Amino acid sequence: NVNVTTDSNLWIPPNKSLIQCAIVCSSNDSCVGYTYNNDSSCDLFGLDLWDYNCSSLFEEGNSTNSSIRAFVKISKRQWTPQCVHKGILSASTNTCVCVGGWVGDRCNKMMEDCADGKVMGNYTEDKAYLVKPSLAPEPFLVTCRMSMDPPMTQIQIKSSGNSSFNKTWQEFKDGFDFSPQDDFWLGNDKIHYLTTSNPHTLVVAVTVAGVVHKRYLFDFVMANETEDYDVTYRDAFSNSSLETFLGSCWGNESIRFSTMDRDNDGVNATNCASEFSAGWWYQAPNCSACNPNGDIYINQTERVGIPSENFWDAPPVNSSSPDLVWMSLI
């Protein structure tokens, strides 16, 4: 065992190799460098002595042989990261404070989703951030609920009758009306990149008369456009008395997405997306047991009774008109 303090040096006797000296120095937190002498001895130096003129160290006789064959510095000084992408170095922590969705020691990596941003980048505000899932060709904006535990990546909000979700295939593919607060659809391509780059659980929340009912779909995956944004998931549950069982909009098998101009529902003589006035994963025989992208009627407590309204056909919300529906990935 060796002991090098910050203001001292230690001589290691001969018959040591250059590598052995390096190992001894690297195993001691206070050793910042060493000399390797012609007699195969080593001089290890602490931090304060390292700041002196190198030649004076040798002249002071810190080695039994003043003829220095090699001089190697193994720095133990604190590493100072070079922050990029407008990251700011914190003097108190010697770490980069990243901005704009960048994470990592040097702010050199774009966060993949909101959870990644909170863990790797210490982002805490609920707002829009740039993310780049590993399979995405380029970054895109998402709304992050960083105050939630775990953080949520918002993919949909339906809260008013002002925004119709009776959109085309291309509009659902790209996303529309993006906003951290108002009604929007993130975009099927973006949801595909998020759910195929990392495992995610889909959270569906329906607020009726001020009570929030949630449904969790584990390992939720949306396929790409070639497969008509087919969705699969492993299991689903509601985990408390307030988050009452909501049933499933997706059934038990993979289901393809439909819009007003692309009918994949398998229902003969009916385009469910046109009838329900919203893009969704409809299926035979009755289109869907819910319409989370349908129209919300403000101050309406009971179901209106038309297919285009926002509804979830399962107790206790089957006879009520929702106040708010949102979907997020965790």
CSV table of C-alpha atoms in Angstrom, one decimal:
chain,number,residue,atom,x,y,z
A,1,ASN,CA,0.0,0.0,0.0
A,2,VAL,CA,1.3,3.5,-0.9
A,3,ASN,CA,0.2,6.8,0.5
A,4,VAL,CA,0.7,10.0,-1.5
A,5,THR,CA,-0.9,13.1,0.0
A,6,THR,CA,-1.6,16.2,-2.1
A,7,ASP,CA,1.5,18.0,-0.9
A,8,SER,CA,4.0,15.2,-0.9
A,9,ASN,CA,5.9,12.7,-3.1
A,10,LEU,CA,6.8,9.1,-2.6
A,11,TRP,CA,9.8,7.2,-3.9
A,12,ILE,CA,9.1,3.6,-5.1
A,13,PRO,CA,12.2,1.4,-5.0
A,14,PRO,CA,13.9,0.0,-8.1
A,15,ASN,CA,12.8,-3.1,-10.1
A,16,LYS,CA,9.6,-1.6,-11.2
A,17,SER,CA,8.4,-1.4,-14.8
A,18,LEU,CA,6.9,1.8,-16.3
A,19,ILE,CA,3.5,0.1,-16.3
A,20,GLN,CA,3.9,-0.9,-12.7
A,21,CYS,CA,4.6,2.6,-11.7
A,22,ALA,CA,1.5,3.8,-13.7
A,23,ILE,CA,-0.7,1.2,-11.9
A,24,VAL,CA,0.6,2.3,-8.4
A,25,CYS,CA,-0.2,5.9,-9.3
A,26,SER,CA,-3.5,5.3,-10.8
A,27,SER,CA,-4.7,3.3,-7.7
A,28,ASN,CA,-4.0,6.3,-5.4
A,29,ASP,CA,-6.5,9.2,-5.7
A,30,SER,CA,-3.9,11.7,-4.6
A,31,CYS,CA,-1.3,10.8,-7.1
A,32,VAL,CA,-1.4,13.0,-10.1
A,33,GLY,CA,1.8,11.9,-11.8
A,34,TYR,CA,5.2,10.2,-11.5
A,35,THR,CA,8.7,10.0,-12.9
A,36,TYR,CA,10.3,6.8,-14.1
A,37,ASN,CA,14.0,6.7,-13.3
A,38,ASN,CA,17.0,5.0,-15.0
A,39,ASP,CA,17.4,2.7,-12.0
A,40,SER,CA,13.7,1.5,-12.5
A,41,SER,CA,12.5,3.4,-9.5
A,42,CYS,CA,9.5,5.7,-9.5
A,43,ASP,CA,8.7,9.0,-7.9
A,44,LEU,CA,5.0,9.6,-7.3
A,45,PHE,CA,3.8,13.2,-6.8
A,46,GLY,CA,0.8,14.7,-5.2
A,47,LEU,CA,-1.4,17.5,-6.6
A,48,ASP,CA,0.4,20.5,-5.0
A,49,LEU,CA,3.9,19.4,-5.8
A,50,TRP,CA,2.7,18.8,-9.4
A,51,ASP,CA,2.2,22.5,-9.8
A,52,TYR,CA,5.9,23.1,-9.2
A,53,ASN,CA,8.5,23.4,-12.0
A,54,CYS,CA,9.3,19.8,-13.1
A,55,SER,CA,13.0,20.3,-13.2
A,56,SER,CA,13.1,21.5,-9.6
A,57,LEU,CA,11.5,18.3,-8.5
A,58,PHE,CA,14.3,16.3,-10.0
A,59,GLU,CA,17.0,18.6,-8.6
A,60,GLU,CA,15.6,18.3,-5.1
A,61,GLY,CA,16.7,14.6,-5.0
A,62,ASN,CA,13.3,13.1,-4.9
A,63,SER,CA,14.8,10.0,-6.6
A,64,THR,CA,17.8,7.9,-5.7
A,65,ASN,CA,18.9,8.4,-9.3
A,66,SER,CA,18.7,12.0,-10.6
A,67,SER,CA,19.1,10.8,-14.2
A,68,ILE,CA,15.5,10.7,-15.4
A,69,ARG,CA,14.9,8.3,-18.2
A,70,ALA,CA,11.1,9.0,-18.6
A,71,PHE,CA,8.6,11.3,-17.2
A,72,VAL,CA,4.9,10.4,-17.4
A,73,LYS,CA,2.0,12.3,-16.0
A,74,ILE,CA,-1.2,10.6,-15.1
A,75,SER,CA,-3.5,13.4,-14.2
A,76,LYS,CA,-5.9,13.0,-11.3
A,77,ARG,CA,-7.2,16.6,-11.6
A,78,GLN,CA,-10.9,17.0,-11.9
A,79,TRP,CA,-12.1,16.6,-15.5
A,80,THR,CA,-13.8,19.6,-17.0
A,81,PRO,CA,-16.3,18.7,-19.7
A,82,GLN,CA,-16.5,20.8,-22.9
A,83,CYS,CA,-20.2,21.5,-23.1
A,84,VAL,CA,-21.7,21.6,-26.6
A,85,HIS,CA,-25.1,22.6,-28.0
A,86,LYS,CA,-25.3,25.7,-25.8
A,87,GLY,CA,-24.8,23.7,-22.6
A,88,ILE,CA,-23.5,25.7,-19.7
A,89,LEU,CA,-20.8,24.5,-17.3
A,90,SER,CA,-21.9,24.6,-13.7
A,91,ALA,CA,-19.0,25.8,-11.5
A,92,SER,CA,-20.5,24.2,-8.4
A,93,THR,CA,-20.9,20.7,-9.9
A,94,ASN,CA,-18.4,20.8,-12.7
A,95,THR,CA,-21.1,19.3,-15.0
A,96,CYS,CA,-22.9,20.6,-18.1
A,97,VAL,CA,-26.4,22.0,-17.7
A,98,CYS,CA,-28.0,21.0,-21.0
A,99,VAL,CA,-30.8,22.9,-22.8
A,100,GLY,CA,-33.1,22.3,-25.8
A,101,GLY,CA,-33.5,18.5,-25.3
A,102,TRP,CA,-29.8,17.7,-25.2
A,103,VAL,CA,-28.4,15.3,-22.5
A,104,GLY,CA,-25.2,13.6,-21.6
A,105,ASP,CA,-21.9,14.6,-19.9
A,106,ARG,CA,-21.2,17.1,-22.7
A,107,CYS,CA,-24.8,17.7,-23.9
A,108,ASN,CA,-23.8,15.7,-27.0
A,109,LYS,CA,-26.8,13.4,-27.2
A,110,MET,CA,-30.5,14.3,-27.9
A,111,MET,CA,-32.9,12.8,-25.4
A,112,GLU,CA,-34.9,9.9,-26.8
A,113,ASP,CA,-38.1,10.6,-24.8
A,114,CYS,CA,-39.3,12.6,-21.8
A,115,ALA,CA,-38.2,10.0,-19.3
A,116,ASP,CA,-34.7,10.0,-20.8
A,117,GLY,CA,-34.6,13.8,-20.6
A,118,LYS,CA,-35.5,13.8,-16.9
A,119,VAL,CA,-33.0,11.1,-15.9
A,120,MET,CA,-30.1,12.1,-18.2
A,121,GLY,CA,-30.7,15.8,-18.5
A,122,ASN,CA,-32.4,16.8,-15.3
A,123,TYR,CA,-35.2,18.5,-17.2
A,124,THR,CA,-38.1,19.3,-14.8
A,125,GLU,CA,-40.4,21.7,-16.6
A,126,ASP,CA,-43.7,20.6,-18.2
A,127,LYS,CA,-43.3,21.9,-21.8
A,128,ALA,CA,-42.3,21.0,-25.3
A,129,TYR,CA,-38.8,19.5,-25.9
A,130,LEU,CA,-36.9,18.1,-28.9
A,131,VAL,CA,-36.4,14.4,-28.8
A,132,LYS,CA,-34.8,11.9,-31.1
A,133,PRO,CA,-35.7,8.3,-30.6
A,134,SER,CA,-32.9,6.0,-31.8
A,135,LEU,CA,-34.8,4.8,-34.8
A,136,ALA,CA,-36.1,8.3,-35.8
A,137,PRO,CA,-34.3,9.9,-38.8
A,138,GLU,CA,-34.5,13.4,-37.2
A,139,PRO,CA,-35.5,15.1,-34.0
A,140,PHE,CA,-39.1,16.3,-33.4
A,141,LEU,CA,-41.0,18.2,-30.7
A,142,VAL,CA,-43.1,16.5,-28.0
A,143,THR,CA,-44.8,17.7,-24.9
A,144,CYS,CA,-43.3,16.4,-21.7
A,145,ARG,CA,-45.0,16.1,-18.4
A,146,MET,CA,-41.8,16.1,-16.4
A,147,SER,CA,-43.6,16.8,-13.1
A,148,MET,CA,-45.3,13.4,-13.4
A,149,ASP,CA,-43.7,10.3,-11.9
A,150,PRO,CA,-42.7,8.7,-14.2
A,151,PRO,CA,-42.4,11.5,-16.8
A,152,MET,CA,-44.9,11.3,-19.6
A,153,THR,CA,-44.5,11.9,-23.3
A,154,GLN,CA,-47.9,13.3,-24.5
A,155,ILE,CA,-49.2,11.9,-27.8
A,156,GLN,CA,-52.9,13.2,-27.7
A,157,ILE,CA,-55.2,15.6,-26.0
A,158,LYS,CA,-58.9,16.0,-26.7
A,159,SER,CA,-60.6,18.6,-24.4
A,160,SER,CA,-62.9,20.7,-26.5
A,161,GLY,CA,-65.2,20.8,-29.5
A,162,ASN,CA,-63.0,23.4,-31.2
A,163,SER,CA,-60.6,21.0,-33.0
A,164,SER,CA,-62.0,18.2,-35.2
A,165,PHE,CA,-60.0,15.0,-35.5
A,166,ASN,CA,-61.8,14.0,-38.7
A,167,LYS,CA,-58.5,14.3,-40.6
A,168,THR,CA,-56.8,12.6,-43.6
A,169,TRP,CA,-54.3,9.8,-43.4
A,170,GLN,CA,-51.5,12.2,-44.2
A,171,GLU,CA,-52.5,14.5,-41.4
A,172,PHE,CA,-52.5,11.7,-38.8
A,173,LYS,CA,-49.2,10.5,-40.2
A,174,ASP,CA,-47.6,13.9,-39.7
A,175,GLY,CA,-49.5,15.0,-36.6
A,176,PHE,CA,-51.6,18.2,-36.3
A,177,ASP,CA,-52.4,21.1,-34.0
A,178,PHE,CA,-49.3,20.4,-31.8
A,179,SER,CA,-49.7,22.3,-28.5
A,180,PRO,CA,-48.6,21.6,-24.9
A,181,GLN,CA,-52.1,22.4,-23.7
A,182,ASP,CA,-54.7,22.3,-26.4
A,183,ASP,CA,-56.1,19.5,-28.6
A,184,PHE,CA,-53.5,17.8,-30.8
A,185,TRP,CA,-52.3,14.5,-32.3
A,186,LEU,CA,-48.5,13.9,-32.2
A,187,GLY,CA,-48.4,12.0,-35.4
A,188,ASN,CA,-48.3,8.3,-36.2
A,189,ASP,CA,-44.8,8.3,-37.6
A,190,LYS,CA,-43.5,9.9,-34.4
A,191,ILE,CA,-45.5,7.5,-32.1
A,192,HIS,CA,-44.0,4.6,-34.2
A,193,TYR,CA,-40.5,5.9,-33.6
A,194,LEU,CA,-41.0,6.4,-29.9
A,195,THR,CA,-42.6,3.0,-29.3
A,196,THR,CA,-40.2,0.9,-31.4
A,197,SER,CA,-37.0,2.6,-30.1
A,198,ASN,CA,-37.7,1.8,-26.5
A,199,PRO,CA,-40.3,-0.1,-24.5
A,200,HIS,CA,-43.3,2.0,-23.5
A,201,THR,CA,-46.6,1.8,-21.7
A,202,LEU,CA,-49.5,3.7,-23.1
A,203,VAL,CA,-51.6,5.6,-20.5
A,204,VAL,CA,-55.1,6.5,-21.6
A,205,ALA,CA,-56.9,8.9,-19.2
A,206,VAL,CA,-60.6,9.8,-19.4
A,207,THR,CA,-62.0,12.5,-17.1
A,208,VAL,CA,-65.7,12.3,-16.4
A,209,ALA,CA,-67.4,14.7,-13.9
A,210,GLY,CA,-64.0,15.6,-12.5
A,211,VAL,CA,-62.9,11.9,-11.9
A,212,VAL,CA,-59.9,10.6,-13.8
A,213,HIS,CA,-60.1,7.0,-15.1
A,214,LYS,CA,-56.9,5.5,-16.4
A,215,ARG,CA,-56.0,2.5,-18.5
A,216,TYR,CA,-52.4,1.2,-18.9
A,217,LEU,CA,-51.3,-0.8,-21.9
A,218,PHE,CA,-47.9,-2.5,-21.4
A,219,ASP,CA,-45.4,-2.8,-24.2
A,220,PHE,CA,-47.4,-0.7,-26.5
A,221,VAL,CA,-46.0,-0.7,-30.0
A,222,MET,CA,-47.2,1.0,-33.1
A,223,ALA,CA,-45.9,-0.4,-36.4
A,224,ASN,CA,-44.9,1.7,-39.4
A,225,GLU,CA,-47.0,3.1,-42.2
A,226,THR,CA,-46.4,0.1,-44.4
A,227,GLU,CA,-48.3,-2.0,-41.8
A,228,ASP,CA,-51.0,0.7,-41.5
A,229,TYR,CA,-49.8,1.7,-38.0
A,230,ASP,CA,-50.9,-1.6,-36.6
A,231,VAL,CA,-50.8,-1.6,-32.7
A,232,THR,CA,-49.9,-4.4,-30.3
A,233,TYR,CA,-49.5,-4.6,-26.5
A,234,ARG,CA,-48.8,-7.2,-24.0
A,235,ASP,CA,-51.4,-6.5,-21.2
A,236,ALA,CA,-53.6,-3.9,-19.8
A,237,PHE,CA,-54.9,-2.9,-16.4
A,238,SER,CA,-56.3,-0.1,-14.2
A,239,ASN,CA,-54.6,0.1,-10.9
A,240,SER,CA,-56.9,1.8,-8.4
A,241,SER,CA,-60.6,2.3,-7.5
A,242,LEU,CA,-60.5,5.8,-9.1
A,243,GLU,CA,-58.9,4.4,-12.3
A,244,THR,CA,-61.8,2.1,-13.0
A,245,PHE,CA,-61.8,-0.5,-15.7
A,246,LEU,CA,-62.3,1.1,-19.0
A,247,GLY,CA,-62.3,-1.9,-21.3
A,248,SER,CA,-60.1,-1.7,-24.4
A,249,CYS,CA,-60.4,0.2,-27.7
A,250,TRP,CA,-58.0,-2.2,-29.4
A,251,GLY,CA,-59.4,-5.6,-28.6
A,252,ASN,CA,-57.1,-8.5,-28.2
A,253,GLU,CA,-55.5,-8.7,-31.7
A,254,SER,CA,-53.5,-6.3,-33.8
A,255,ILE,CA,-55.6,-3.6,-35.4
A,256,ARG,CA,-54.8,-1.2,-38.3
A,257,PHE,CA,-55.4,2.5,-38.3
A,258,SER,CA,-58.2,4.0,-40.4
A,259,THR,CA,-59.0,7.6,-41.5
A,260,MET,CA,-61.7,9.2,-43.5
A,261,ASP,CA,-59.7,8.6,-46.7
A,262,ARG,CA,-58.2,5.1,-45.9
A,263,ASP,CA,-60.5,2.4,-44.6
A,264,ASN,CA,-58.7,-0.5,-42.8
A,265,ASP,CA,-61.5,-1.4,-40.4
A,266,GLY,CA,-62.8,-4.6,-42.0
A,267,VAL,CA,-66.4,-3.5,-41.6
A,268,ASN,CA,-68.3,-4.1,-44.8
A,269,ALA,CA,-70.0,-1.2,-46.5
A,270,THR,CA,-69.0,1.2,-43.6
A,271,ASN,CA,-66.0,3.5,-43.2
A,272,CYS,CA,-65.9,3.7,-39.4
A,273,ALA,CA,-63.6,6.7,-39.4
A,274,SER,CA,-66.1,8.7,-41.5
A,275,GLU,CA,-69.0,7.6,-39.3
A,276,PHE,CA,-67.1,8.3,-36.1
A,277,SER,CA,-65.6,11.5,-37.5
A,278,ALA,CA,-62.1,10.7,-36.3
A,279,GLY,CA,-59.1,8.6,-37.2
A,280,TRP,CA,-58.7,5.5,-35.0
A,281,TRP,CA,-58.0,1.8,-34.8
A,282,TYR,CA,-61.5,0.6,-35.8
A,283,GLN,CA,-62.4,-3.1,-36.3
A,284,ALA,CA,-65.3,-5.3,-37.2
A,285,PRO,CA,-68.1,-5.9,-36.3
A,286,ASN,CA,-69.1,-2.6,-34.6
A,287,CYS,CA,-66.2,-0.3,-35.4
A,288,SER,CA,-65.1,0.5,-31.8
A,289,ALA,CA,-66.2,0.4,-28.2
A,290,CYS,CA,-64.8,3.9,-27.8
A,291,ASN,CA,-64.0,7.1,-29.7
A,292,PRO,CA,-61.3,9.0,-27.8
A,293,ASN,CA,-60.7,11.2,-30.8
A,294,GLY,CA,-64.4,12.1,-31.2
A,295,ASP,CA,-66.0,15.4,-30.5
A,296,ILE,CA,-66.3,16.6,-26.9
A,297,TYR,CA,-69.4,18.5,-25.9
A,298,ILE,CA,-68.6,21.1,-23.3
A,299,ASN,CA,-70.9,21.1,-20.2
A,300,GLN,CA,-72.6,17.9,-21.5
A,301,THR,CA,-72.9,15.4,-18.7
A,302,GLU,CA,-74.7,12.6,-20.5
A,303,ARG,CA,-74.0,10.9,-23.8
A,304,VAL,CA,-75.4,12.7,-26.9
A,305,GLY,CA,-76.0,9.4,-28.6
A,306,ILE,CA,-74.2,9.9,-31.9
A,307,PRO,CA,-71.2,8.0,-33.2
A,308,SER,CA,-69.0,11.1,-33.7
A,309,GLU,CA,-69.2,12.0,-30.0
A,310,ASN,CA,-66.3,11.2,-27.6
A,311,PHE,CA,-67.2,8.1,-25.6
A,312,TRP,CA,-65.9,5.0,-23.9
A,313,ASP,CA,-68.4,2.2,-23.9
A,314,ALA,CA,-67.6,0.7,-20.5
A,315,PRO,CA,-68.8,1.3,-17.0
A,316,PRO,CA,-68.7,3.7,-15.2
A,317,VAL,CA,-68.2,6.1,-18.1
A,318,ASN,CA,-70.5,4.5,-20.7
A,319,SER,CA,-73.4,6.8,-20.1
A,320,SER,CA,-71.4,9.9,-19.6
A,321,SER,CA,-69.8,12.5,-21.8
A,322,PRO,CA,-66.1,13.0,-21.1
A,323,ASP,CA,-64.6,16.4,-20.1
A,324,LEU,CA,-61.1,15.5,-21.2
A,325,VAL,CA,-59.2,12.6,-22.8
A,326,TRP,CA,-55.4,12.4,-23.1
A,327,MET,CA,-52.9,9.7,-24.0
A,328,SER,CA,-49.2,9.5,-23.0
A,329,LEU,CA,-46.3,7.2,-23.2
A,330,ILE,CA,-44.3,6.3,-20.1
